[in-house]
CSV table of C-alpha atoms and ligand atoms in Angstrom, one decimal:
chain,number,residue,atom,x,y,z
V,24,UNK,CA,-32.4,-1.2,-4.0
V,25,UNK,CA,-33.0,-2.9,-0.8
V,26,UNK,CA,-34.3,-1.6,2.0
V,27,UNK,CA,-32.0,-2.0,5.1
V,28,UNK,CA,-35.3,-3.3,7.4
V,29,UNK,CA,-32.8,-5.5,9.0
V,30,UNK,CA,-28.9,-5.2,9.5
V,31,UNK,CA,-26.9,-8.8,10.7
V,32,UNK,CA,-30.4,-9.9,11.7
V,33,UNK,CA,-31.2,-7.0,13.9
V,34,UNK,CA,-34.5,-4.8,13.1
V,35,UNK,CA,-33.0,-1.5,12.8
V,36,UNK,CA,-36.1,-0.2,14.1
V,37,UNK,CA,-35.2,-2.4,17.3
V,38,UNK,CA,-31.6,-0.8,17.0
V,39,UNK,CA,-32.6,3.3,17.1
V,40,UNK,CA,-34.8,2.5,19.7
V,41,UNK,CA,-32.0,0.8,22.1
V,42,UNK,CA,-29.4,3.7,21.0
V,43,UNK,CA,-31.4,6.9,19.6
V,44,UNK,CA,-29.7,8.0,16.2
V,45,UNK,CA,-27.3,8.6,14.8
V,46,UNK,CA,-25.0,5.8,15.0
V,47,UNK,CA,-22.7,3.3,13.3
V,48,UNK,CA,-22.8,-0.2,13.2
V,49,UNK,CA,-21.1,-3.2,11.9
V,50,UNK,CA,-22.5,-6.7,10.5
V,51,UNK,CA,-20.4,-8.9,12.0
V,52,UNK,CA,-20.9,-11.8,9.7
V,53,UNK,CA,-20.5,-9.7,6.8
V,54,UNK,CA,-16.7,-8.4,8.1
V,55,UNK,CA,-15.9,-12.1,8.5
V,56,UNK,CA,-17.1,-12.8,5.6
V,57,UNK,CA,-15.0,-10.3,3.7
V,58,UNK,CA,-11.8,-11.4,5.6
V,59,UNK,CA,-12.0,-14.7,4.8
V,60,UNK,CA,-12.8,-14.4,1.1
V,61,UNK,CA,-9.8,-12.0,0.6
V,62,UNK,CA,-7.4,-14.3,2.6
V,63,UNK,CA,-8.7,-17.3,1.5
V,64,UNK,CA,-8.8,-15.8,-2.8
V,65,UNK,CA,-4.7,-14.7,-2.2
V,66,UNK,CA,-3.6,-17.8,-0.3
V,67,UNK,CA,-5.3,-20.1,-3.0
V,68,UNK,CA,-3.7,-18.3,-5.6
V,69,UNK,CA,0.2,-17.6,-3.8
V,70,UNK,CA,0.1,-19.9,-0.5
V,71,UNK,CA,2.5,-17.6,1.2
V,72,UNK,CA,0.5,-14.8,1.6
V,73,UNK,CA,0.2,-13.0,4.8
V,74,UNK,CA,-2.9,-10.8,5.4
V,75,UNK,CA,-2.7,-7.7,7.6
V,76,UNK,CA,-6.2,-5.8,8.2
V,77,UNK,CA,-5.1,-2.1,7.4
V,78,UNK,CA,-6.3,-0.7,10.9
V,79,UNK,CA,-6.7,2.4,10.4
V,80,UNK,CA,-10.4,2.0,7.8
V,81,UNK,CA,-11.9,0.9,11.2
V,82,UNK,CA,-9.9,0.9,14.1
V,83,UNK,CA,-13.1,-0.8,16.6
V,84,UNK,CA,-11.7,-2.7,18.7
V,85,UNK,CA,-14.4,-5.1,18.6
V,86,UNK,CA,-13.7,-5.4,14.9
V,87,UNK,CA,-10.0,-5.7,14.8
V,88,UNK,CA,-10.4,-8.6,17.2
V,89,UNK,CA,-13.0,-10.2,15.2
V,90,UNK,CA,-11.0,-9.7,11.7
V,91,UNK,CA,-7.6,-10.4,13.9
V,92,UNK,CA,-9.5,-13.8,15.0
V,93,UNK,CA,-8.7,-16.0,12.2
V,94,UNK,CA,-4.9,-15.9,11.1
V,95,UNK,CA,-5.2,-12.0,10.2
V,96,UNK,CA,-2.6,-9.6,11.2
V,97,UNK,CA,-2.9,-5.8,11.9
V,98,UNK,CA,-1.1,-3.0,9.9
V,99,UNK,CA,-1.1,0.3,12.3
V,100,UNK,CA,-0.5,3.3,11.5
V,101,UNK,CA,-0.6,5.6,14.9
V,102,UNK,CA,0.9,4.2,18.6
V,103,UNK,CA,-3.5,4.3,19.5
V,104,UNK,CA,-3.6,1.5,16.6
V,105,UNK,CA,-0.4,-0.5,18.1
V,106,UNK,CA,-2.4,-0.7,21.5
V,107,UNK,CA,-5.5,-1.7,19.6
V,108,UNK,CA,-4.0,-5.1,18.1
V,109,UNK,CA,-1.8,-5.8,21.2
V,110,UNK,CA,-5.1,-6.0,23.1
V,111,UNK,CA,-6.7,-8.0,20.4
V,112,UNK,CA,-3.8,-10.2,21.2
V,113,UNK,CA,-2.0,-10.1,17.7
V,114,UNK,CA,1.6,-11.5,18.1
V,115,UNK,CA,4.5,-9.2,17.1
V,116,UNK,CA,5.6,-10.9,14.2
V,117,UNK,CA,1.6,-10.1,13.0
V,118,UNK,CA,1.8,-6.4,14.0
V,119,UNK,CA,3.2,-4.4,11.3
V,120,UNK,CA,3.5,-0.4,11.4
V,121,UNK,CA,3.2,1.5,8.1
V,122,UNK,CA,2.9,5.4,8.8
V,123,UNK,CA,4.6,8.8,7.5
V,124,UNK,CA,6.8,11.4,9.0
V,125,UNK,CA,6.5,9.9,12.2
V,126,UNK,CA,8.0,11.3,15.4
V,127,UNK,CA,10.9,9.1,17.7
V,128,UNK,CA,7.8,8.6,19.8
V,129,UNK,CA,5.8,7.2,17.4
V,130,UNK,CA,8.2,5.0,16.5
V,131,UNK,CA,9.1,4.0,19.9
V,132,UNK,CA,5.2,2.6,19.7
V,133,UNK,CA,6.1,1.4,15.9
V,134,UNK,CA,8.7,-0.5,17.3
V,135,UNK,CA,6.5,-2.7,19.2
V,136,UNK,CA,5.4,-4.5,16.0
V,137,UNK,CA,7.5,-7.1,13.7
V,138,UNK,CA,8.1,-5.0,10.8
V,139,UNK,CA,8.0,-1.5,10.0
V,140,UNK,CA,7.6,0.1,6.5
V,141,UNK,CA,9.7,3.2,6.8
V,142,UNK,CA,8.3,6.2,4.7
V,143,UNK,CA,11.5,8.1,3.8
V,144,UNK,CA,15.3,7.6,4.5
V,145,UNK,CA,15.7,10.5,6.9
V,146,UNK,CA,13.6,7.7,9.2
V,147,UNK,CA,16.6,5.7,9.8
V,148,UNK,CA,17.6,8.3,12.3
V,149,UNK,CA,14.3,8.3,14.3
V,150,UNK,CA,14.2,4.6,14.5
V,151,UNK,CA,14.5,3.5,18.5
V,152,UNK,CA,18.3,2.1,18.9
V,153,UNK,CA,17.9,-1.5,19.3
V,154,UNK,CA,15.0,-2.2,17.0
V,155,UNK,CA,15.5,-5.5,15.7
V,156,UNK,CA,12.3,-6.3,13.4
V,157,UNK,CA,11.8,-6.5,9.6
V,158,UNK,CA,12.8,-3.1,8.1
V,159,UNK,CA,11.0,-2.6,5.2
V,160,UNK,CA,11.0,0.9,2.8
V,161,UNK,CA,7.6,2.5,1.2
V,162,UNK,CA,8.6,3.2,-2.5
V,163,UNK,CA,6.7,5.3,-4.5
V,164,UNK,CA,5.6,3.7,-7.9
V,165,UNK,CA,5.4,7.1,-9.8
V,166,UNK,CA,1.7,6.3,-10.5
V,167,UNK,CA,-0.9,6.5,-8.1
V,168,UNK,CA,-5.0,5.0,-8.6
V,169,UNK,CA,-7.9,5.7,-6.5
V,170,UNK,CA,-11.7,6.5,-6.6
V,171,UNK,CA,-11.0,10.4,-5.8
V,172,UNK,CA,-8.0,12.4,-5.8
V,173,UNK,CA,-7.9,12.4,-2.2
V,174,UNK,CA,-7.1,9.0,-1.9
V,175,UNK,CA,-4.4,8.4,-5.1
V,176,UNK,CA,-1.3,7.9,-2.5
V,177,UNK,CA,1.7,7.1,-5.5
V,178,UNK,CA,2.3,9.2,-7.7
V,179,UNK,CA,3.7,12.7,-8.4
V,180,UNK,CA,1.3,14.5,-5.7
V,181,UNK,CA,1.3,11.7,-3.3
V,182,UNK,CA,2.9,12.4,0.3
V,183,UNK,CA,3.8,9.0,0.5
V,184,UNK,CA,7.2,6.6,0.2
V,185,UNK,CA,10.1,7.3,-1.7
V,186,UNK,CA,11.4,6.9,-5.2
V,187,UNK,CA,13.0,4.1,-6.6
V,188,UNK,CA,16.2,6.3,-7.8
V,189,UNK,CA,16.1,6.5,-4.1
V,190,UNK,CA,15.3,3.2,-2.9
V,191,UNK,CA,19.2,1.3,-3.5
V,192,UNK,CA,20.5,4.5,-1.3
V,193,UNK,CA,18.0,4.0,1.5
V,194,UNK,CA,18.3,-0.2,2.1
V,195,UNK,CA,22.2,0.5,1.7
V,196,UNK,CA,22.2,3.1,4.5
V,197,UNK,CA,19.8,0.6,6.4
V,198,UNK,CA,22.5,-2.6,6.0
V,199,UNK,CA,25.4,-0.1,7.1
V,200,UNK,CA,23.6,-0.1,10.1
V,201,UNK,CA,23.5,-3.7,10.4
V,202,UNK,CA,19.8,-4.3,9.6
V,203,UNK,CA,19.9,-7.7,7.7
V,204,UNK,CA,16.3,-8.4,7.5
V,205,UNK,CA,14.4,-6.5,4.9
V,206,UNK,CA,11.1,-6.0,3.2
V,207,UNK,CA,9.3,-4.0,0.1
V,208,UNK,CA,6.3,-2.0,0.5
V,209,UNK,CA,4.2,0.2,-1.9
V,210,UNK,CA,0.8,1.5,-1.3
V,211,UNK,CA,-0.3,3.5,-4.8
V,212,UNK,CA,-4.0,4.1,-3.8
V,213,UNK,CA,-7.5,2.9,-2.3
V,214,UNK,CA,-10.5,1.9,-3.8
V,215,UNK,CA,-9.4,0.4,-6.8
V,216,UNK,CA,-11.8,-2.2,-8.9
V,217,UNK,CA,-9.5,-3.4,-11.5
V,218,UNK,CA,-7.3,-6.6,-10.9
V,219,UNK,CA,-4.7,-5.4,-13.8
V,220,UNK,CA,-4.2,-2.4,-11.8
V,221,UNK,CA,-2.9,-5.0,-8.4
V,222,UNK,CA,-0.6,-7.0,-11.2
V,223,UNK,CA,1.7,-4.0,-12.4
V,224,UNK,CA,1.6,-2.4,-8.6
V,225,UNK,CA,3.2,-6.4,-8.0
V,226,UNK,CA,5.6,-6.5,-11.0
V,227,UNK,CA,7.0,-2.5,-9.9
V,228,UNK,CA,7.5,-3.8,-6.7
V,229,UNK,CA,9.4,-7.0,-7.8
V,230,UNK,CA,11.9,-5.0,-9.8
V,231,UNK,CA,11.8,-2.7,-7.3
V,232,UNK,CA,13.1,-5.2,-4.6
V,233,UNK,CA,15.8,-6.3,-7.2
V,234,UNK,CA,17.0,-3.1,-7.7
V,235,UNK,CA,17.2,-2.2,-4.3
V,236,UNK,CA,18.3,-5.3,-2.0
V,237,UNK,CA,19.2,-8.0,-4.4
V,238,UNK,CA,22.7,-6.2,-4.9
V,239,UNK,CA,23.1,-6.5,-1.1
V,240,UNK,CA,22.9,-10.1,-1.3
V,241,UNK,CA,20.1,-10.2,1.3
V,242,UNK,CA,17.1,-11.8,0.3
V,243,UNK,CA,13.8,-9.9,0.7
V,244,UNK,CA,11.6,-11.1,3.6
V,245,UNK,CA,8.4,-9.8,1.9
V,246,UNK,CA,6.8,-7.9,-0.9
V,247,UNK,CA,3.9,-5.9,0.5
V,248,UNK,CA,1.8,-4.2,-2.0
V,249,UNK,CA,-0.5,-2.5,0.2
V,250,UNK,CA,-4.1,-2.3,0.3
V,251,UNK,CA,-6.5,-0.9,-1.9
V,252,UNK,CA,-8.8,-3.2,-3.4
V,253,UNK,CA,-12.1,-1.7,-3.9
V,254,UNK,CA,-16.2,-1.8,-3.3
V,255,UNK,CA,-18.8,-0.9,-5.4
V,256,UNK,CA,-20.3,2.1,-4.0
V,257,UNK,CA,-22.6,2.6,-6.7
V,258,UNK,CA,-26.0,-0.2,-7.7
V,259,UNK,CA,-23.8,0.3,-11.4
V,260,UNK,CA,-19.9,-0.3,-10.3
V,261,UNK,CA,-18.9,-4.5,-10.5
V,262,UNK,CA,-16.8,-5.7,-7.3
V,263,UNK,CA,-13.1,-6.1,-8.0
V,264,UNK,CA,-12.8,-9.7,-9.1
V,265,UNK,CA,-10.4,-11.3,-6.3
V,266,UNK,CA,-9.6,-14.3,-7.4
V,267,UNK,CA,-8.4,-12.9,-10.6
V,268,UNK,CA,-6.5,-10.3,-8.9
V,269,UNK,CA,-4.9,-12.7,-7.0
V,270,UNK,CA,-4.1,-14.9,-10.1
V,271,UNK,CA,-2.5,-12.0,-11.7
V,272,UNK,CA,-0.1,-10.8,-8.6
V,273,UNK,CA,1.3,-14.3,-8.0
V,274,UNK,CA,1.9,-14.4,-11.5
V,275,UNK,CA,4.1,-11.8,-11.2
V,276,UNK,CA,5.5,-13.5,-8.1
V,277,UNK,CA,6.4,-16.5,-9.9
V,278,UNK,CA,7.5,-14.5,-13.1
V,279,UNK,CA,9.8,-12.8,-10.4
V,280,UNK,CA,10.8,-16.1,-9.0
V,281,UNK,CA,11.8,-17.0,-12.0
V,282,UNK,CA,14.0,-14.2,-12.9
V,283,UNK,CA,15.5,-13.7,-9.4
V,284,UNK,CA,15.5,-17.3,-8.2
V,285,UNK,CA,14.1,-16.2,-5.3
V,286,UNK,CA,10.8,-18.3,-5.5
V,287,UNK,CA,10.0,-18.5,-1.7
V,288,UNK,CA,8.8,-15.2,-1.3
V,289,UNK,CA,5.8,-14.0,1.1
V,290,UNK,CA,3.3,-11.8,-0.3
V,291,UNK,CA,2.0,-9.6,2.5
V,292,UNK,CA,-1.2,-7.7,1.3
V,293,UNK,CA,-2.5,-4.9,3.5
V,294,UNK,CA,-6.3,-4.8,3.1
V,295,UNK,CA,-8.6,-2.3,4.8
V,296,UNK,CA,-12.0,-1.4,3.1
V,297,UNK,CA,-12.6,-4.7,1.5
V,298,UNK,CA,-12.9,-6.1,5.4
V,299,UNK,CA,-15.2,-3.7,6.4
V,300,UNK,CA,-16.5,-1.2,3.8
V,301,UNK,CA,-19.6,-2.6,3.0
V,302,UNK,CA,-20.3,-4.2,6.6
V,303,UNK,CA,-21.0,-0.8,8.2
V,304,UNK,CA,-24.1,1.4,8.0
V,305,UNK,CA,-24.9,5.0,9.6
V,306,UNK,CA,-28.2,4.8,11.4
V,307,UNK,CA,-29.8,9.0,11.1
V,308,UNK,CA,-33.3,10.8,11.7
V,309,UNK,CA,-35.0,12.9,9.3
V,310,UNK,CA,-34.9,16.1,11.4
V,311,UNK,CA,-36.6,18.4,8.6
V,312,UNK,CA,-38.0,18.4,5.5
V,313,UNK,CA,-37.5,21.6,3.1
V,314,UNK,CA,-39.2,22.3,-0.6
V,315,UNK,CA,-36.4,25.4,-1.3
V,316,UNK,CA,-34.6,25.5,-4.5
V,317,UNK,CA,-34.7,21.6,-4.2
V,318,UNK,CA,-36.2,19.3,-2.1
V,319,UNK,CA,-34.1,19.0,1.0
V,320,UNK,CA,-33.8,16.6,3.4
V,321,UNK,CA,-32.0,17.5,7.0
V,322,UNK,CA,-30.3,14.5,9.0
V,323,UNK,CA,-29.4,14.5,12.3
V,324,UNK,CA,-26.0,13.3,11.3
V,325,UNK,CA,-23.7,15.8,8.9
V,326,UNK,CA,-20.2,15.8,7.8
V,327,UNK,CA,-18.8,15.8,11.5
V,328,UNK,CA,-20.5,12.4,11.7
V,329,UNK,CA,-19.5,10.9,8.3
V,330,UNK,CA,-17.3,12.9,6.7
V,331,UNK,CA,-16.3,11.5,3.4
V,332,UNK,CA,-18.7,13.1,1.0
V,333,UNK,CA,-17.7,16.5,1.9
V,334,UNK,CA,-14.0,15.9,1.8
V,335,UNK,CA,-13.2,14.2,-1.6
V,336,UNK,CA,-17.1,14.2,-3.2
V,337,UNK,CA,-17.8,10.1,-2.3
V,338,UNK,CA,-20.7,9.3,-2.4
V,339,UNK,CA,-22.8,6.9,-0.2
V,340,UNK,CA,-26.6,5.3,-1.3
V,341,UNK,CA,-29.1,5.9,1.6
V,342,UNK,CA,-32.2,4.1,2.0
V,343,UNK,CA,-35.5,4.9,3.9
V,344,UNK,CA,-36.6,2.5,6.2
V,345,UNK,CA,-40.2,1.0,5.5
V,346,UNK,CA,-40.3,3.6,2.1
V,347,UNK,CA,-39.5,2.2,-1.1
V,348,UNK,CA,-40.3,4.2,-3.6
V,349,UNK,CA,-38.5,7.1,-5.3
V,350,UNK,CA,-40.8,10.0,-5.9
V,351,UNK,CA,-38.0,12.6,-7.1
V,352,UNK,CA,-34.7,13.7,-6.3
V,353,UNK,CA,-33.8,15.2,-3.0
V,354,UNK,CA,-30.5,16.8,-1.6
V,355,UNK,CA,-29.9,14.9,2.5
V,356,UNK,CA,-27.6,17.4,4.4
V,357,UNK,CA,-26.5,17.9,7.7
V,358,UNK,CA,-27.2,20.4,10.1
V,359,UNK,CA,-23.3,22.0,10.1
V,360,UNK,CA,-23.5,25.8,8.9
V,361,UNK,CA,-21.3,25.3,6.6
V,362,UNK,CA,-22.9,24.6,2.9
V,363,UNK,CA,-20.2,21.9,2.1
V,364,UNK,CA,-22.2,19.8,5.1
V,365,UNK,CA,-24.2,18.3,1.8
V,366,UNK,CA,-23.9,13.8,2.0
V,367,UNK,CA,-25.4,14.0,-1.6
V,368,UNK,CA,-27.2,16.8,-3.8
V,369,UNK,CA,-29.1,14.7,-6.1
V,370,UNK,CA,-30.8,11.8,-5.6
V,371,UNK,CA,-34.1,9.9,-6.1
V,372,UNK,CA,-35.8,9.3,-2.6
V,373,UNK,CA,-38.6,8.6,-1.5
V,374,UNK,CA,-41.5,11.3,0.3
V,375,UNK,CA,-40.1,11.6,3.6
V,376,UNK,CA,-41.5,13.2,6.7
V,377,UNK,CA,-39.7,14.1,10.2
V,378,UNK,CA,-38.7,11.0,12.4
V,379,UNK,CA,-38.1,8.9,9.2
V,380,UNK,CA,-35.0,6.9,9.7
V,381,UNK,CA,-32.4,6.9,6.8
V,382,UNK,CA,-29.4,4.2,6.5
V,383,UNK,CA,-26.3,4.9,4.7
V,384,UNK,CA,-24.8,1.9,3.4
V,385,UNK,CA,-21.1,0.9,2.8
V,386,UNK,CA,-20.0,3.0,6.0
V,387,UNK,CA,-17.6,0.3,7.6
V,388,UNK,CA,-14.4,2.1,6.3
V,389,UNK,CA,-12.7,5.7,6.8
V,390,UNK,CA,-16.5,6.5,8.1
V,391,UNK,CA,-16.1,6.0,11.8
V,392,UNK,CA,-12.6,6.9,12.0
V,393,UNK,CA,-13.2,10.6,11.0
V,394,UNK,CA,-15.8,11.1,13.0
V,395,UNK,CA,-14.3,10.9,16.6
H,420,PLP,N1,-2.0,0.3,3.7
H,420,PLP,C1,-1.6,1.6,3.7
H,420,PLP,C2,-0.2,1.9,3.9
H,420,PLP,C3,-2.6,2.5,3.5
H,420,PLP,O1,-2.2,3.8,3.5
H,420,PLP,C4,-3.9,2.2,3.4
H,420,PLP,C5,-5.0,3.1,3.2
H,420,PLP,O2,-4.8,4.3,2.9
H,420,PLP,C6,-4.2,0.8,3.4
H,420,PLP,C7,-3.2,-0.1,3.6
H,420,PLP,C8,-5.6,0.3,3.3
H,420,PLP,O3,-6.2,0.6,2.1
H,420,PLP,P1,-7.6,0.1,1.7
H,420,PLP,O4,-8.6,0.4,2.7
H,420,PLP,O5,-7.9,0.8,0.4
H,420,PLP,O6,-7.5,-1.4,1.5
């Protein structure tokens, strides 16, 4: 494994001694990176795809300006995340709003944005009168993927979206109201590696759309099939393969196109943790060392700083800086009093002293966010 001497060209040594520890931070260069390679493997493969930078995996507004840059829109899920891309000077028609059981408030802020991706029917009534963008409906695939059970979001246990039995009910309802302009989301889970997995999420959602709007002889705007799309996490996992997902979903587009006629349809993809997952890094101090039933290591950073590990068991590699080599496993916690304030039990680390500084990697996405 590598050890994180430098991050986007800065000594990190030079970095903990401008801002003390812990903190975040973010290689640029890697985030564009990552959104130009996604945007750029989707467009190859189905020109008409629209990007839009899931906000909520890092809502910096440094970052969402950066990723926002370069013919990226912003899906927002919270009025705070609205503001954020309106400063980074997204256009409406780029400002989408995907969230759940949002209040007429919310949805005043929602309303702000070109397209909204309504979770449930009942949100008809909490829509602001004269909204006038894309209306779109979240439907639940019955089947849900993700790395951890926390983050499955289709499926049986899943909060999210609503049926298909539902769906023909819900864009009805919508038309009687005189909405004309319609979309079709789904969102089925985050963190997924395999491109098969992106190809029947596609082909649900195509005869979803048939189902549901083709009988109102409107023709769908978009098909949005959410986010998702994984990182290695592990030295053993392989990255999803992009260009192959890509190749698979717009051969369901065309396969769609084929059987609906409708072969001018956008494909609007929703990516969050393939932007900035693995651009991110938390910066922490060895605090103590402790030979006890294992060898423990104490951070000054614990699960109110990057909370992931204790909430759904991810797991995040950490690297000494300046210290190479393993001598046994070690357990690096937190300083919470709660026992569940654990990053990882087991690992091989190196001999470690107070002051050390310790870098976990791949802490660009849902790191940050749930620490503030
Ligand atoms: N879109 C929606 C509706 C989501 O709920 C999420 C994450 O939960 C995303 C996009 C981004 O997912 P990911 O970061 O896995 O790409």
């Amino acid at each position: 494994m590598e050890i994180n001497a430098t991050i986007g060209g800065c000594a990190v040594s030079d970095l903990v001694q401008a801002f003390g520890t812990p903190f975040y931070c973010y290689d640029a260069g890697k985030v564009r990176e990552n959104a130009r390679r996604i945007r750029e493997s989707f467009q190859k493969a189905w020109p008409d795809t629209a990007v839009f930078y899931a906000i909520k995996a890092n809502p910096h507004p440094r970052l969402v300006s950066l990723i926002t840059a370069d013919g990226i829109g912003a899906d927002c899920a919270a009025p705070l995340e609205v503001l954020i891309a309106e400063r980074a000077a997204n256009p409406r028609e780029r400002r989408m709003y995907t969230g759940n059981y949002e209040s007429r408030d919310d949805f005043v802020a929602a309303a702000r944005c070109g397209a909204i991706n309504l979770d449930d029917i009942g949100a008809l009534e909490r829509l602001p009168v004269g909204y006038d963008g894309i209306l779109s409906f979240r439907i639940n695939p019955g089947t849900g993927r993700g790395s951890h059970p926390g983050i499955v979001t289709g499926g049986p246990d899943a909060k999210f979206g609503i049926p298909l039995e539902a769906a023909p009910d819900a864009y009805r309802r919508a038309y009687e109201r005189g909405f004309r302009r319609f979309g079709i989301h789904l969102m089925a889970g985050s963190n997924n590696r395999e491109a098969a997995f992106f190809a029947a999420m596609t082909r649900f959602l195509c005869d979803a759309a048939a189902t549901a709007i083709l009988p109102l002889e409107v023709k769908p705007l978009y098909l949005d099939i959410g986010g998702g799309f994984g990182i290695p996490y592990r030295d053993e996992e392989a990255p999803l393969d992009l260009a192959k997902t890509a190749f698979l979903v717009a051969q369901e587009m065309r396969a769609f196109g084929a059987r609906s006629g409708l072969e001018k349809l956008t494909l609007r993809i929703e990516p969050g943790r393939a932007i900035v997952g693995d651009a991110g890094y938390l910066v922490t101090r060895v605090t103590a060392v402790k030979e006890g039933t294992r060898r423990f290591v104490g951070l000054d950073a614990g699960m109110n700083t990057l909370l992931r590990p204790a909430l759904y068991g991810a797991f995040h590699r950490a690297e000494v800086v300046g210290k190479e080599h393993p001598i046994g496993p070690a357990a690096l916690c937190g300083r919470l009093c709660e026992n569940t304030d654990i990053f990882v039990n087991d690992i091989p680390f190196p001999a470690v002293a107070e002051g050390d500084i310790v870098v976990f990697r791949d802490c660009g996405a849902y790191c940050a966010t749930k620490a503030f």
